[in-house]
mmCIF file of C-alpha atoms in Angstrom:
data_model
loop_
_atom_site.group_PDB
_atom_site.id
_atom_site.type_symbol
_atom_site.label_atom_id
_atom_site.label_comp_id
_atom_site.label_asym_id
_atom_site.label_seq_id
_atom_site.Cartn_x
_atom_site.Cartn_y
_atom_site.Cartn_z
ATOM 1 C CA MET V 74 0.137 0.333 -0.173
ATOM 2 C CA LYS V 75 2.546 2.892 0.727
ATOM 3 C CA TRP V 76 4.487 1.785 -3.073
ATOM 4 C CA LEU V 77 -0.069 2.547 -3.776
ATOM 5 C CA LYS V 78 0.401 5.582 -1.670
ATOM 6 C CA LYS V 79 3.595 7.394 -3.730
ATOM 7 C CA GLY V 80 2.324 5.863 -6.883
ATOM 8 C CA LEU V 81 -1.484 8.437 -6.689
ATOM 9 C CA ILE V 82 0.686 11.198 -4.849
ATOM 10 C CA PHE V 83 3.116 11.807 -7.531
ATOM 11 C CA SER V 84 1.046 10.332 -9.959
ATOM 12 C CA VAL V 85 -0.727 13.796 -9.721
ATOM 13 C CA MET V 86 2.562 16.043 -10.346
ATOM 14 C CA VAL V 87 4.028 14.171 -13.284
ATOM 15 C CA GLY V 88 2.716 16.493 -15.908
ATOM 16 C CA ALA V 89 4.136 19.825 -14.990
ATOM 17 C CA MET V 90 7.146 18.136 -12.754
ATOM 18 C CA LEU V 91 8.359 15.599 -16.999
ATOM 19 C CA PHE V 92 6.776 17.238 -19.591
ATOM 20 C CA CYS V 93 8.255 20.522 -20.538
ATOM 21 C CA ARG V 94 9.879 18.686 -23.516
ATOM 22 C CA THR V 95 12.810 20.795 -22.960
ATOM 23 C CA GLU V 96 15.213 18.109 -22.510
ATOM 24 C CA THR V 97 13.090 15.228 -23.857
ATOM 25 C CA ALA V 98 11.765 16.954 -27.481
ATOM 26 C CA SER V 99 13.341 14.943 -30.794
ATOM 27 C CA ALA V 100 14.936 16.445 -33.024
ATOM 28 C CA LYS V 101 11.649 17.795 -35.083
ATOM 29 C CA VAL V 102 8.482 16.745 -34.875
ATOM 30 C CA LEU V 103 6.186 16.615 -37.377
ATOM 31 C CA THR V 104 2.874 17.242 -36.454
ATOM 32 C CA MET V 105 -0.174 14.398 -37.647
ATOM 33 C CA ASP V 106 -2.157 16.263 -41.085
ATOM 34 C CA LYS V 107 0.868 18.432 -41.265
ATOM 35 C CA THR V 108 2.839 18.049 -45.029
ATOM 36 C CA TYR V 109 6.920 18.799 -44.407
ATOM 37 C CA GLN V 110 9.544 19.510 -46.826
ATOM 38 C CA MET V 111 12.900 17.177 -46.120
ATOM 39 C CA ASP V 112 15.362 15.026 -48.063
ATOM 40 C CA LEU V 113 15.417 12.148 -46.334
ATOM 41 C CA ASP V 114 17.501 10.098 -48.117
ATOM 42 C CA GLY V 115 20.113 12.561 -48.869
ATOM 43 C CA ASP V 116 19.474 12.694 -52.415
ATOM 44 C CA GLY V 117 19.361 16.763 -52.939
ATOM 45 C CA VAL V 118 15.261 16.772 -53.563
ATOM 46 C CA LYS V 119 12.979 17.980 -50.368
ATOM 47 C CA GLU V 120 10.823 15.166 -50.051
ATOM 48 C CA ARG V 121 7.190 16.161 -48.678
ATOM 49 C CA ILE V 122 6.265 14.059 -45.181
ATOM 50 C CA LYS V 123 2.142 13.857 -43.954
ATOM 51 C CA TRP V 124 1.456 11.286 -41.456
ATOM 52 C CA LYS V 125 -1.953 10.337 -39.888
ATOM 53 C CA GLY V 126 -2.497 7.782 -36.701
ATOM 54 C CA GLU V 127 -5.592 5.650 -35.862
ATOM 55 C CA GLU V 128 -6.874 3.481 -32.733
ATOM 56 C CA VAL V 129 -6.976 -0.086 -32.604
ATOM 57 C CA ASN V 130 -9.503 -1.607 -31.807
ATOM 58 C CA ASP V 131 -7.720 -5.068 -31.095
ATOM 59 C CA GLU V 132 -6.763 -6.888 -28.454
ATOM 60 C CA LEU V 133 -4.229 -5.286 -27.565
ATOM 61 C CA GLU V 134 -5.748 -1.997 -28.541
ATOM 62 C CA THR V 135 -2.071 -0.074 -30.894
ATOM 63 C CA TYR V 136 -1.945 2.718 -32.014
ATOM 64 C CA ARG V 137 -1.098 2.511 -36.277
ATOM 65 C CA VAL V 138 0.913 4.806 -37.772
ATOM 66 C CA LYS V 139 0.784 5.357 -41.625
ATOM 67 C CA VAL V 140 4.143 7.636 -43.401
ATOM 68 C CA TYR V 141 2.990 9.871 -46.603
ATOM 69 C CA ILE V 142 6.297 10.573 -48.933
ATOM 70 C CA ASN V 143 5.307 12.915 -51.874
ATOM 71 C CA GLY V 144 0.921 11.802 -52.133
ATOM 72 C CA LYS V 145 2.204 8.193 -51.749
ATOM 73 C CA GLN V 146 2.062 5.486 -48.594
ATOM 74 C CA VAL V 147 5.074 4.133 -48.256
ATOM 75 C CA LEU V 148 4.378 2.504 -43.594
ATOM 76 C CA SER V 149 1.554 1.180 -42.157
ATOM 77 C CA ARG V 150 3.442 0.539 -38.823
ATOM 78 C CA LYS V 151 1.485 -0.305 -35.814
ATOM 79 C CA SER V 152 2.688 -0.807 -32.142
ATOM 80 C CA LYS V 153 3.741 -4.081 -30.727
ATOM 81 C CA ASN V 154 2.453 -3.035 -27.148
ATOM 82 C CA HIS V 155 -1.025 -1.474 -25.777
ATOM 83 C CA SER V 156 -0.859 2.150 -27.078
ATOM 84 C CA PHE V 157 -3.021 4.898 -27.710
ATOM 85 C CA TRP V 158 -0.562 7.527 -29.203
ATOM 86 C CA ALA V 159 2.515 8.331 -31.466
ATOM 87 C CA ASP V 160 4.620 10.483 -31.886
ATOM 88 C CA VAL V 161 6.621 11.114 -35.145
ATOM 89 C CA SER V 162 10.251 12.566 -35.741
ATOM 90 C CA VAL V 163 12.875 13.152 -37.766
ATOM 91 C CA ILE V 164 16.575 12.478 -36.068
ATOM 92 C CA ASP V 165 19.817 12.579 -37.361
ATOM 93 C CA VAL V 166 21.770 9.328 -36.127
ATOM 94 C CA VAL V 167 24.808 9.311 -38.241
ATOM 95 C CA LYS V 168 26.576 13.123 -39.456
ATOM 96 C CA ASN V 169 27.032 13.723 -43.315
ATOM 97 C CA ASP V 170 25.837 10.207 -44.298
ATOM 98 C CA GLY V 171 23.326 12.316 -45.603
ATOM 99 C CA LYS V 172 20.363 10.055 -44.600
ATOM 100 C CA LYS V 173 18.206 11.529 -41.958
ATOM 101 C CA GLU V 174 15.715 8.652 -40.238
ATOM 102 C CA LEU V 175 11.480 8.461 -39.851
ATOM 103 C CA TYR V 176 11.550 7.321 -35.598
ATOM 104 C CA ILE V 177 8.340 6.991 -34.314
ATOM 105 C CA HIS V 178 7.771 6.730 -30.463
ATOM 106 C CA TYR V 179 4.485 3.961 -29.939
ATOM 107 C CA THR V 180 3.291 5.682 -25.353
ATOM 108 C CA SER V 181 0.455 4.914 -23.591
ATOM 109 C CA GLU V 182 -0.675 6.012 -20.537
ATOM 110 C CA SER V 183 0.855 8.420 -18.300
ATOM 111 C CA GLU V 184 3.525 9.238 -20.939
ATOM 112 C CA CYS V 185 5.063 5.294 -20.477
ATOM 113 C CA PHE V 186 7.205 4.157 -23.592
ATOM 114 C CA ALA V 187 5.308 1.896 -25.452
ATOM 115 C CA GLY V 188 8.118 1.132 -28.151
ATOM 116 C CA ALA V 189 9.668 3.030 -31.397
ATOM 117 C CA PHE V 190 10.744 1.708 -34.480
ATOM 118 C CA ALA V 191 13.348 4.294 -37.115
ATOM 119 C CA TYR V 192 13.544 4.318 -40.992
ATOM 120 C CA HIS V 193 15.110 4.995 -43.926
ATOM 121 C CA TYR V 194 14.250 6.050 -46.879
ATOM 122 C CA GLU V 195 15.829 5.142 -49.730
ATOM 123 C CA ASN V 196 14.364 3.891 -54.039
ATOM 124 C CA GLY V 197 10.761 6.075 -53.013
ATOM 125 C CA ALA V 198 10.164 2.889 -50.284
ATOM 126 C CA MET V 199 11.218 2.971 -46.031
ATOM 127 C CA LYS V 200 14.180 0.634 -44.902
ATOM 128 C CA SER V 201 13.954 -0.621 -41.482
ATOM 129 C CA TYR V 202 17.037 0.771 -39.450
ATOM 130 C CA PHE V 203 16.242 0.138 -35.645
ATOM 131 C CA GLU V 204 13.696 -0.825 -32.807
ATOM 132 C CA LEU V 205 14.057 -0.308 -29.279
ATOM 133 C CA ASN V 206 11.723 -1.926 -27.374
ATOM 134 C CA ARG V 207 11.413 -1.857 -23.631
ATOM 135 C CA ALA V 208 9.600 -3.135 -20.210
ATOM 136 C CA ALA V 209 6.275 -1.239 -20.277
ATOM 137 C CA ALA V 210 5.641 1.051 -17.126
ATOM 138 C CA THR V 211 9.006 2.840 -17.720
ATOM 139 C CA ARG V 212 8.905 7.226 -20.049
ATOM 140 C CA LEU V 213 12.182 7.155 -22.286
ATOM 141 C CA HIS V 214 12.410 9.999 -25.020
ATOM 142 C CA ILE V 215 14.320 10.297 -27.972
ATOM 143 C CA GLN V 216 16.961 13.328 -27.010
ATOM 144 C CA GLN V 217 17.408 17.042 -28.807
ATOM 145 C CA LYS V 218 20.802 16.670 -29.396
ATOM 146 C CA GLN V 219 22.311 12.616 -31.490
ATOM 147 C CA PRO V 220 25.801 12.311 -30.626
ATOM 148 C CA GLY V 221 25.518 11.957 -34.242
ATOM 149 C CA ASN V 222 28.047 9.191 -34.397
ATOM 150 C CA GLY V 223 25.860 6.251 -35.423
ATOM 151 C CA LYS V 224 24.852 5.790 -31.298
ATOM 152 C CA VAL V 225 21.255 6.659 -29.906
ATOM 153 C CA ALA V 226 20.579 9.679 -27.317
ATOM 154 C CA TYR V 227 17.446 8.184 -24.579
ATOM 155 C CA THR V 228 16.519 10.602 -21.395
ATOM 156 C CA CYS V 229 15.504 7.403 -19.540
ATOM 157 C CA GLU V 230 13.747 6.987 -15.636
ATOM 158 C CA PHE V 231 15.920 5.383 -12.768
ATOM 159 C CA SER V 232 13.738 4.200 -10.313
ATOM 160 C CA ASP V 233 14.046 2.390 -6.799
ATOM 161 C CA TYR V 234 11.807 2.907 -4.030
ATOM 162 C CA TYR V 235 14.786 4.263 -1.833
ATOM 163 C CA ALA V 236 16.246 6.668 -4.572
ATOM 164 C CA TYR V 237 13.717 7.028 -6.178
ATOM 165 C CA MET V 238 13.581 8.259 -10.061
ATOM 166 C CA GLY V 239 14.127 10.966 -11.400
ATOM 167 C CA TYR V 240 15.745 11.648 -15.742
ATOM 168 C CA VAL V 241 19.757 9.941 -16.865
ATOM 169 C CA THR V 242 20.445 10.516 -20.535
ATOM 170 C CA GLN V 243 21.606 7.440 -21.747
ATOM 171 C CA TYR V 244 23.171 6.334 -24.936
ATOM 172 C CA TYR V 245 21.270 3.202 -27.145
ATOM 173 C CA GLU V 246 24.052 1.040 -30.156
ATOM 174 C CA ILE V 247 22.327 -0.467 -32.616
ATOM 175 C CA LYS V 248 23.216 -3.355 -32.893
ATOM 176 C CA ASN V 249 21.669 -6.432 -35.463
ATOM 177 C CA GLY V 250 18.625 -3.386 -36.514
ATOM 178 C CA LYS V 251 18.256 -3.705 -32.545
ATOM 179 C CA LEU V 252 18.440 -0.828 -29.993
ATOM 180 C CA LYS V 253 20.548 -1.235 -26.914
ATOM 181 C CA PRO V 254 22.094 0.286 -23.916
ATOM 182 C CA VAL V 255 25.529 0.924 -23.824
ATOM 183 C CA SER V 256 27.175 -1.145 -21.229
ATOM 184 C CA LYS V 257 27.431 1.985 -18.857
ATOM 185 C CA LYS V 258 26.775 1.501 -15.362
ATOM 186 C CA THR V 259 27.076 5.326 -14.841
ATOM 187 C CA LEU V 260 24.804 7.779 -15.972
ATOM 188 C CA ASN V 261 24.472 11.343 -15.584
ATOM 189 C CA THR V 262 21.281 13.231 -14.690
ATOM 190 C CA THR V 263 19.958 15.380 -17.396
ATOM 191 C CA SER V 264 20.083 18.699 -16.798
ATOM 192 C CA GLU V 265 16.710 19.471 -15.888
ATOM 193 C CA TRP V 266 16.297 16.642 -13.209
ATOM 194 C CA ARG V 267 19.132 18.661 -11.661
ATOM 195 C CA LYS V 268 17.611 21.794 -10.435
ATOM 196 C CA LYS V 269 15.458 19.524 -7.769
ATOM 197 C CA ARG V 270 16.536 19.942 -4.637
ATOM 198 C CA TYR V 271 16.902 17.046 -2.200
ATOM 199 C CA LYS V 272 17.776 16.858 1.425
ATOM 200 C CA THR V 273 19.372 13.751 3.500
ATOM 201 C CA CYS V 274 16.940 12.975 6.161
ATOM 202 C CA ILE V 275 19.262 10.944 8.641
ATOM 203 C CA ALA V 276 23.466 11.466 9.039
ATOM 204 C CA THR V 277 24.793 10.093 5.147
ATOM 205 C CA LYS V 278 27.680 8.986 4.758
ATOM 206 C CA VAL V 279 29.477 9.411 1.731
ATOM 207 C CA TYR V 280 32.510 8.475 -0.956
ATOM 208 C CA GLU V 281 34.549 9.003 -3.291
ATOM 209 C CA ASN V 282 34.516 6.437 -5.312
ATOM 210 C CA VAL V 283 31.476 3.860 -6.569
ATOM 211 C CA GLY V 284 33.103 0.318 -4.184
ATOM 212 C CA ASP V 285 35.588 2.793 -1.324
ATOM 213 C CA LYS V 286 35.649 0.849 1.649
ATOM 214 C CA THR V 287 36.222 4.160 3.815
ATOM 215 C CA ALA V 288 33.863 7.213 3.911
ATOM 216 C CA ALA V 289 34.962 11.111 2.958
ATOM 217 C CA PHE V 290 32.590 12.551 4.890
ATOM 218 C CA THR V 291 29.501 12.070 6.347
ATOM 219 C CA LEU V 292 27.012 14.789 5.679
ATOM 220 C CA PRO V 293 24.716 15.737 8.340
ATOM 221 C CA LYS V 294 20.672 15.214 8.621
ATOM 222 C CA GLY V 295 19.092 18.492 6.740
ATOM 223 C CA THR V 296 21.875 18.450 4.353
ATOM 224 C CA GLU V 297 20.545 19.836 0.746
ATOM 225 C CA PHE V 298 21.900 18.988 -2.435
ATOM 226 C CA LYS V 299 20.655 18.384 -5.486
ATOM 227 C CA LEU V 300 21.428 14.957 -7.904
ATOM 228 C CA GLN V 301 24.251 14.529 -10.298
ATOM 229 C CA LYS V 302 24.323 11.042 -11.556
ATOM 230 C CA ILE V 303 23.750 7.848 -10.397
ATOM 231 C CA TYR V 304 25.142 3.617 -10.479
ATOM 232 C CA VAL V 305 23.732 1.192 -12.116
ATOM 233 C CA ASN V 306 24.651 -2.505 -11.560
ATOM 234 C CA LYS V 307 23.394 -3.130 -14.908
ATOM 235 C CA ALA V 308 22.891 -0.862 -17.879
ATOM 236 C CA SER V 309 19.921 -2.605 -19.005
ATOM 237 C CA ASP V 310 17.859 -2.413 -15.660
ATOM 238 C CA LEU V 311 17.932 1.238 -14.256
ATOM 239 C CA SER V 312 14.312 -0.449 -11.554
ATOM 240 C CA ALA V 313 17.757 -0.576 -8.124
ATOM 241 C CA VAL V 314 20.369 1.636 -8.219
ATOM 242 C CA SER V 315 23.211 1.744 -6.042
ATOM 243 C CA TYR V 316 24.757 4.842 -5.270
ATOM 244 C CA ILE V 317 24.001 8.661 -5.831
ATOM 245 C CA TYR V 318 26.365 11.137 -6.965
ATOM 246 C CA VAL V 319 26.283 14.519 -4.674
ATOM 247 C CA LYS V 320 27.499 18.006 -4.633
ATOM 248 C CA THR V 321 25.308 19.524 -2.516
ATOM 249 C CA THR V 322 25.019 23.511 -2.049
ATOM 250 C CA ASP V 323 28.271 24.541 -0.245
ATOM 251 C CA GLY V 324 29.900 22.461 -3.112
ATOM 252 C CA LYS V 325 30.585 18.768 -1.814
ATOM 253 C CA LYS V 326 30.524 16.390 -3.926
ATOM 254 C CA GLY V 327 30.463 11.968 -3.764
ATOM 255 C CA TRP V 328 28.994 9.434 -3.597
ATOM 256 C CA ILE V 329 26.542 7.640 -1.055
ATOM 257 C CA LYS V 330 25.712 4.828 -0.975
ATOM 258 C CA ASN V 331 22.474 3.460 -1.218
ATOM 259 C CA PRO V 332 21.585 2.733 2.965
ATOM 260 C CA ASN V 333 18.263 0.155 0.970
ATOM 261 C CA LYS V 334 16.188 2.600 3.820
ATOM 262 C CA LEU V 335 14.916 6.323 3.736
ATOM 263 C CA PHE V 336 17.140 8.757 3.977
ATOM 264 C CA LEU V 337 16.716 11.547 1.294
ATOM 265 C CA LEU V 338 13.400 14.128 1.020
ATOM 266 C CA GLY V 339 12.796 15.819 -2.200
ATOM 267 C CA TYR V 340 11.320 18.989 -2.228
ATOM 268 C CA SER V 341 7.756 20.934 -3.183
ATOM 269 C CA ASP V 342 7.804 23.456 -5.771
ATOM 270 C CA TRP V 343 4.028 24.116 -5.604
ATOM 271 C CA ASP V 344 3.831 24.081 -2.031
ATOM 272 C CA GLY V 345 7.565 24.063 -0.438
ATOM 273 C CA THR V 346 7.280 21.415 1.530
ATOM 274 C CA TRP V 347 9.769 18.391 2.055
ATOM 275 C CA SER V 348 8.653 14.707 1.406
ATOM 276 C CA GLU V 349 9.586 11.572 1.241
ATOM 277 C CA TYR V 350 6.355 10.477 -1.808
ATOM 278 C CA ILE V 351 7.838 13.543 -4.113
ATOM 279 C CA TYR V 352 9.883 12.023 -5.930
ATOM 280 C CA LEU V 353 8.191 9.396 -7.466
ATOM 281 C CA TRP V 354 7.610 7.110 -10.345
ATOM 282 C CA GLY V 355 3.574 6.740 -10.669
#
C-alpha cells in the first residue's frame, strides 16, 4: 500500500514536472496531418512528408501510424504493445552520411514507453533501421541533441524504492536492427533533473568513489543537495540504483551508497514542503 500511496501522489505531479519537453523533445517533431519538406535520402531533393495516426481496436489496443511521402503511402505500422498515441520525428543518427531517419515513438498511459521504430527512405520505400522495445511502466524519450556517431541518446527514467525516480541520459547502440543500451553503469542526470532539490533525512556517509570502504565525509541530517549521477548494477536495468552522486549547496561532492532505507527527501515547488513522496514513480 505504501507504493500505491506514493504512486498516486506522484502521478498528480508528473505532468508539470516531466513533460515540459526541453530535454525530451525530438530533433524535429512532425505534427500529424501537416506536410513537411525535408531531404530524407540525401539526394538533394526534398521529400513531402505527412503522417496520420489512428487507434486500433485489437486485443492489445494498439496505435497505428501511416506515413505518406510525395503523396504516396509508404508505411503503415502499429505498435507491438498497448499504446494510445505516437510521436513521429525526423532525427539524424549519423552525421554527414546524407541520411535522416524517420522515427516513430509509441506511448501508453502516463506517457509510458510502448516501443519505437526508425526507418530510412530509400528508392521510394521505407527501410527498417532500428527498433527499441523495453519493459512497460517506464518513460523514455529521444533527446533533441544526438551525438551523431551512430549511437542514439535518450532521456530515461530510473526508479528505485529509496533513491526514488528521476531522469538520466542513456546511450543506445544499434545491433542487428535493435537498440541496446551501451554498457555503462554510471549515468548522468539530465540538466532539467539537476535542478531538483533533495536533502538528507539521516546522517549520510559520502564516498569519493563507488565501492570505497572508507567514507570521505558525512553529511549531517538536513543537508541539501542536487543529484548529478546514478550508478546501477546493469545498464539495462534502471530499477535498482546502488549509488547516487551528489553535490551539496556548499560544493561538496561524492557518492552516497543506497542504504536500502529512507535516507533522503524531495522538495515540492508546489507547496514548499519536503517529503519522501515527491520524487516517486507514478
